[in-house]
mmCIF file of C-alpha atoms in Angstrom:
data_model
loop_
_atom_site.group_PDB
_atom_site.id
_atom_site.type_symbol
_atom_site.label_atom_id
_atom_site.label_comp_id
_atom_site.label_asym_id
_atom_site.label_seq_id
_atom_site.Cartn_x
_atom_site.Cartn_y
_atom_site.Cartn_z
ATOM 1 C CA UNK A 1 -1.204 0.087 23.664
ATOM 2 C CA UNK A 2 2.357 -0.902 22.771
ATOM 3 C CA UNK A 3 4.756 -2.451 25.275
ATOM 4 C CA UNK A 4 8.398 -1.569 24.677
ATOM 5 C CA UNK A 5 10.525 -4.671 24.023
ATOM 6 C CA UNK A 6 12.555 -5.833 27.007
ATOM 7 C CA UNK A 7 15.005 -8.056 25.134
ATOM 8 C CA UNK A 8 16.912 -5.313 23.293
ATOM 9 C CA UNK A 9 20.622 -4.772 23.905
ATOM 10 C CA UNK A 10 21.258 -1.703 26.078
ATOM 11 C CA UNK A 11 22.650 0.192 23.072
ATOM 12 C CA UNK A 12 19.233 0.017 21.394
ATOM 13 C CA UNK A 13 17.110 1.143 24.350
ATOM 14 C CA UNK A 14 16.852 4.777 23.122
ATOM 15 C CA UNK A 15 15.556 3.468 19.765
ATOM 16 C CA UNK A 16 13.168 0.907 21.252
ATOM 17 C CA UNK A 17 9.984 2.852 20.421
ATOM 18 C CA UNK A 18 10.725 2.388 16.707
ATOM 19 C CA UNK A 19 10.562 -1.420 16.785
ATOM 20 C CA UNK A 20 7.723 -3.064 14.915
ATOM 21 C CA UNK A 21 5.981 -2.764 11.569
ATOM 22 C CA UNK A 22 4.330 0.524 10.661
ATOM 23 C CA UNK A 23 1.866 1.222 7.841
ATOM 24 C CA UNK A 24 0.034 4.266 6.591
ATOM 25 C CA UNK A 25 -0.164 6.827 3.839
ATOM 26 C CA UNK A 26 1.714 9.962 2.923
ATOM 27 C CA UNK A 27 2.052 12.605 0.264
ATOM 28 C CA UNK A 28 4.740 13.391 -2.292
ATOM 29 C CA UNK A 29 5.157 16.975 -3.505
ATOM 30 C CA UNK A 30 8.339 17.924 -5.358
ATOM 31 C CA UNK A 31 8.761 20.260 -8.307
ATOM 32 C CA UNK A 32 11.556 20.158 -10.907
ATOM 33 C CA UNK A 33 11.596 22.899 -13.532
ATOM 34 C CA UNK A 34 8.267 22.472 -15.360
ATOM 35 C CA UNK A 35 7.324 19.127 -13.817
ATOM 36 C CA UNK A 36 5.664 18.565 -10.454
ATOM 37 C CA UNK A 37 5.672 15.173 -8.743
ATOM 38 C CA UNK A 38 2.607 14.976 -6.496
ATOM 39 C CA UNK A 39 0.412 12.224 -5.149
ATOM 40 C CA UNK A 40 -0.518 9.972 -2.268
ATOM 41 C CA UNK A 41 1.467 6.851 -1.423
ATOM 42 C CA UNK A 42 1.136 3.787 0.777
ATOM 43 C CA UNK A 43 4.116 3.194 3.049
ATOM 44 C CA UNK A 44 5.264 0.178 5.077
ATOM 45 C CA UNK A 45 8.257 0.483 7.424
ATOM 46 C CA UNK A 46 9.842 -2.194 9.604
ATOM 47 C CA UNK A 47 12.331 -1.857 12.453
ATOM 48 C CA UNK A 48 13.553 -5.157 13.869
ATOM 49 C CA UNK A 49 16.546 -6.520 15.745
ATOM 50 C CA UNK A 50 18.566 -9.725 15.805
ATOM 51 C CA UNK A 51 20.451 -9.289 19.072
ATOM 52 C CA UNK A 52 23.150 -7.072 17.592
ATOM 53 C CA UNK A 53 23.898 -3.422 18.280
ATOM 54 C CA UNK A 54 21.812 -2.041 15.384
ATOM 55 C CA UNK A 55 18.150 -1.986 14.406
ATOM 56 C CA UNK A 56 17.388 -3.551 11.032
ATOM 57 C CA UNK A 57 15.406 -1.169 8.831
ATOM 58 C CA UNK A 58 13.357 -1.758 5.694
ATOM 59 C CA UNK A 59 10.767 0.347 3.904
ATOM 60 C CA UNK A 60 8.573 -0.067 0.821
ATOM 61 C CA UNK A 61 6.250 2.416 -0.852
ATOM 62 C CA UNK A 62 3.588 2.359 -3.561
ATOM 63 C CA UNK A 63 2.098 5.344 -5.378
ATOM 64 C CA UNK A 64 -1.695 5.177 -5.126
ATOM 65 C CA UNK A 65 -3.861 5.726 -8.187
ATOM 66 C CA UNK A 66 -7.577 6.284 -8.437
ATOM 67 C CA UNK A 67 -9.431 3.045 -9.252
ATOM 68 C CA UNK A 68 -10.068 2.317 -12.902
ATOM 69 C CA UNK A 69 -13.649 2.287 -14.108
ATOM 70 C CA UNK A 70 -15.407 -0.721 -12.636
ATOM 71 C CA UNK A 71 -12.744 -1.351 -9.973
ATOM 72 C CA UNK A 72 -13.225 -0.781 -6.255
ATOM 73 C CA UNK A 73 -9.578 -0.697 -5.167
ATOM 74 C CA UNK A 74 -6.967 1.908 -5.940
ATOM 75 C CA UNK A 75 -4.046 0.903 -8.102
ATOM 76 C CA UNK A 76 -0.512 0.708 -6.744
ATOM 77 C CA UNK A 77 2.728 1.589 -8.525
ATOM 78 C CA UNK A 78 5.896 0.399 -6.720
ATOM 79 C CA UNK A 79 8.313 3.147 -5.677
ATOM 80 C CA UNK A 80 11.931 2.857 -4.515
ATOM 81 C CA UNK A 81 12.421 0.573 -1.497
ATOM 82 C CA UNK A 82 15.098 0.831 1.203
ATOM 83 C CA UNK A 83 17.095 -1.334 3.605
ATOM 84 C CA UNK A 84 19.588 -0.407 6.272
ATOM 85 C CA UNK A 85 20.772 -0.235 9.868
ATOM 86 C CA UNK A 86 20.208 2.325 12.642
ATOM 87 C CA UNK A 87 22.432 2.521 15.706
ATOM 88 C CA UNK A 88 23.809 4.771 18.425
ATOM 89 C CA UNK A 89 27.084 6.441 17.506
ATOM 90 C CA UNK A 90 29.937 5.013 19.549
ATOM 91 C CA UNK A 91 33.509 3.980 18.874
ATOM 92 C CA UNK A 92 33.942 0.282 18.072
ATOM 93 C CA UNK A 93 36.095 -1.661 20.523
ATOM 94 C CA UNK A 94 38.050 -4.922 20.356
ATOM 95 C CA UNK A 95 34.924 -6.609 21.746
ATOM 96 C CA UNK A 96 32.972 -5.729 18.570
ATOM 97 C CA UNK A 97 33.087 -7.851 15.409
ATOM 98 C CA UNK A 98 34.269 -6.376 12.100
ATOM 99 C CA UNK A 99 35.259 -4.943 9.795
ATOM 100 C CA UNK A 100 34.011 -7.435 7.240
ATOM 101 C CA UNK A 101 33.555 -10.872 8.768
ATOM 102 C CA UNK A 102 36.421 -10.479 11.232
ATOM 103 C CA UNK A 103 35.446 -11.705 14.707
ATOM 104 C CA UNK A 104 35.961 -9.676 17.862
ATOM 105 C CA UNK A 105 39.541 -9.682 19.163
ATOM 106 C CA UNK A 106 38.418 -10.059 22.779
ATOM 107 C CA UNK A 107 35.500 -11.730 24.519
ATOM 108 C CA UNK A 108 32.135 -9.967 23.990
ATOM 109 C CA UNK A 109 31.261 -7.441 26.677
ATOM 110 C CA UNK A 110 27.692 -7.048 27.911
ATOM 111 C CA UNK A 111 27.037 -3.309 27.849
ATOM 112 C CA UNK A 112 24.780 -1.874 30.530
ATOM 113 C CA UNK A 113 22.300 0.989 30.738
ATOM 114 C CA UNK A 114 24.976 2.935 32.635
ATOM 115 C CA UNK A 115 27.345 2.485 29.670
ATOM 116 C CA UNK A 116 24.698 3.909 27.342
ATOM 117 C CA UNK A 117 23.974 6.844 29.648
ATOM 118 C CA UNK A 118 27.598 7.931 29.219
ATOM 119 C CA UNK A 119 26.864 8.446 25.504
ATOM 120 C CA UNK A 120 24.334 11.235 26.071
ATOM 121 C CA UNK A 121 25.161 14.413 24.156
ATOM 122 C CA UNK A 122 25.067 18.013 25.390
ATOM 123 C CA UNK A 123 21.362 18.315 24.477
ATOM 124 C CA UNK A 124 20.421 15.327 26.621
ATOM 125 C CA UNK A 125 19.838 12.962 23.719
ATOM 126 C CA UNK A 126 22.033 10.497 21.851
ATOM 127 C CA UNK A 127 24.004 10.812 18.624
ATOM 128 C CA UNK A 128 22.899 8.213 16.094
ATOM 129 C CA UNK A 129 23.791 7.021 12.605
ATOM 130 C CA UNK A 130 21.735 5.324 9.915
ATOM 131 C CA UNK A 131 23.068 3.548 6.830
ATOM 132 C CA UNK A 132 20.362 3.260 4.173
ATOM 133 C CA UNK A 133 20.580 1.641 0.726
ATOM 134 C CA UNK A 134 17.956 2.412 -1.920
ATOM 135 C CA UNK A 135 16.889 -0.157 -4.509
ATOM 136 C CA UNK A 136 17.797 2.284 -7.318
ATOM 137 C CA UNK A 137 21.535 2.277 -6.493
ATOM 138 C CA UNK A 138 21.793 5.165 -4.018
ATOM 139 C CA UNK A 139 23.390 4.698 -0.584
ATOM 140 C CA UNK A 140 23.158 7.213 2.251
ATOM 141 C CA UNK A 141 24.974 7.649 5.563
ATOM 142 C CA UNK A 142 22.909 9.755 7.941
ATOM 143 C CA UNK A 143 24.172 11.316 11.169
ATOM 144 C CA UNK A 144 21.837 12.859 13.684
ATOM 145 C CA UNK A 145 20.334 12.572 17.120
ATOM 146 C CA UNK A 146 17.481 11.020 19.042
ATOM 147 C CA UNK A 147 15.931 12.754 22.007
ATOM 148 C CA UNK A 148 12.983 10.948 23.500
ATOM 149 C CA UNK A 149 10.401 10.336 20.738
ATOM 150 C CA UNK A 150 12.061 12.557 18.109
ATOM 151 C CA UNK A 151 14.805 11.778 15.587
ATOM 152 C CA UNK A 152 16.587 14.262 13.321
ATOM 153 C CA UNK A 153 18.937 13.002 10.596
ATOM 154 C CA UNK A 154 21.025 14.621 7.836
ATOM 155 C CA UNK A 155 23.178 12.946 5.214
ATOM 156 C CA UNK A 156 26.905 12.962 5.885
ATOM 157 C CA UNK A 157 27.596 11.094 2.637
ATOM 158 C CA UNK A 158 25.659 10.016 -0.467
ATOM 159 C CA UNK A 159 27.060 7.429 -2.882
ATOM 160 C CA UNK A 160 25.341 6.530 -6.136
ATOM 161 C CA UNK A 161 26.053 4.311 -9.092
ATOM 162 C CA UNK A 162 26.716 5.791 -12.528
ATOM 163 C CA UNK A 163 23.201 5.065 -13.765
ATOM 164 C CA UNK A 164 21.235 6.695 -10.938
ATOM 165 C CA UNK A 165 19.454 10.025 -11.105
ATOM 166 C CA UNK A 166 21.081 13.083 -9.533
ATOM 167 C CA UNK A 167 20.611 13.016 -5.757
ATOM 168 C CA UNK A 168 22.958 15.005 -3.522
ATOM 169 C CA UNK A 169 21.684 15.259 0.061
ATOM 170 C CA UNK A 170 18.731 14.671 2.376
ATOM 171 C CA UNK A 171 17.326 15.213 5.846
ATOM 172 C CA UNK A 172 14.753 13.121 7.680
ATOM 173 C CA UNK A 173 12.696 13.752 10.785
ATOM 174 C CA UNK A 174 10.773 11.087 12.729
ATOM 175 C CA UNK A 175 8.502 11.542 15.708
ATOM 176 C CA UNK A 176 6.125 9.489 17.827
ATOM 177 C CA UNK A 177 2.875 11.454 18.167
ATOM 178 C CA UNK A 178 -0.350 9.970 19.587
ATOM 179 C CA UNK A 179 1.019 6.435 19.039
ATOM 180 C CA UNK A 180 1.706 7.192 15.349
ATOM 181 C CA UNK A 181 5.040 7.440 13.574
ATOM 182 C CA UNK A 182 5.223 10.743 11.709
ATOM 183 C CA UNK A 183 8.086 11.443 9.339
ATOM 184 C CA UNK A 184 9.221 14.020 6.817
ATOM 185 C CA UNK A 185 11.929 13.619 4.177
ATOM 186 C CA UNK A 186 13.609 16.551 2.410
ATOM 187 C CA UNK A 187 15.900 15.905 -0.562
ATOM 188 C CA UNK A 188 18.243 17.702 -2.937
ATOM 189 C CA UNK A 189 17.655 16.037 -6.318
ATOM 190 C CA UNK A 190 17.926 16.935 -10.005
ATOM 191 C CA UNK A 191 20.226 19.836 -9.104
ATOM 192 C CA UNK A 192 17.726 21.450 -6.727
ATOM 193 C CA UNK A 193 18.647 22.646 -3.253
ATOM 194 C CA UNK A 194 17.315 20.773 -0.237
ATOM 195 C CA UNK A 195 13.533 21.049 -0.089
ATOM 196 C CA UNK A 196 10.438 19.198 1.081
ATOM 197 C CA UNK A 197 9.722 16.002 -0.819
ATOM 198 C CA UNK A 198 7.538 13.566 1.169
ATOM 199 C CA UNK A 199 5.869 13.030 4.531
ATOM 200 C CA UNK A 200 3.662 10.348 6.069
ATOM 201 C CA UNK A 201 1.718 9.253 9.137
ATOM 202 C CA UNK A 202 2.032 5.571 10.040
ATOM 203 C CA UNK A 203 0.352 3.304 12.597
ATOM 204 C CA UNK A 204 2.002 0.283 14.199
ATOM 205 C CA UNK A 205 0.426 -2.897 12.790
ATOM 206 C CA UNK A 206 2.779 -5.478 14.332
#
């Protein structure tokens, strides 16, 4: 049984069920012209906080291979890792730090649960944003919503360095089901339209 953290800022209360370290396996299945990428992978995801208004996010994945002759453990090939920040969408005020390292212009304001309730959208959830940087040089800005134990995200912008592979858009869905974190990630890569790419089922380990 997992107890929701009680020390989160009010702005992070709707995201509180994400906090912790999650591990599990998933499947990749994506076809490009005459080549199909398919296999099982090990996934480790962490959501943490440092007292600020965003959750810290990191994720690592390894493609699993059948054990070589004489071995008992499956081999692991590192895949692209990610880091980023997840937060509720709200306008920054003079009480917030930034941009850059600029401090707040006024004294910090302690936001309350009532302040957060005012951010509910027409569907009864909250608008959220996630900034995610991939280790291969791709950066994504996702916009979406959280409603109870379900999150839906879609890229609003994708930025990539000159040497990265073609990657144009993505959607992600996360849900808490039977104490497990389930997610699915659709991508538009190599000139293909948006289509299913990977999904996983993770259990909280910390």
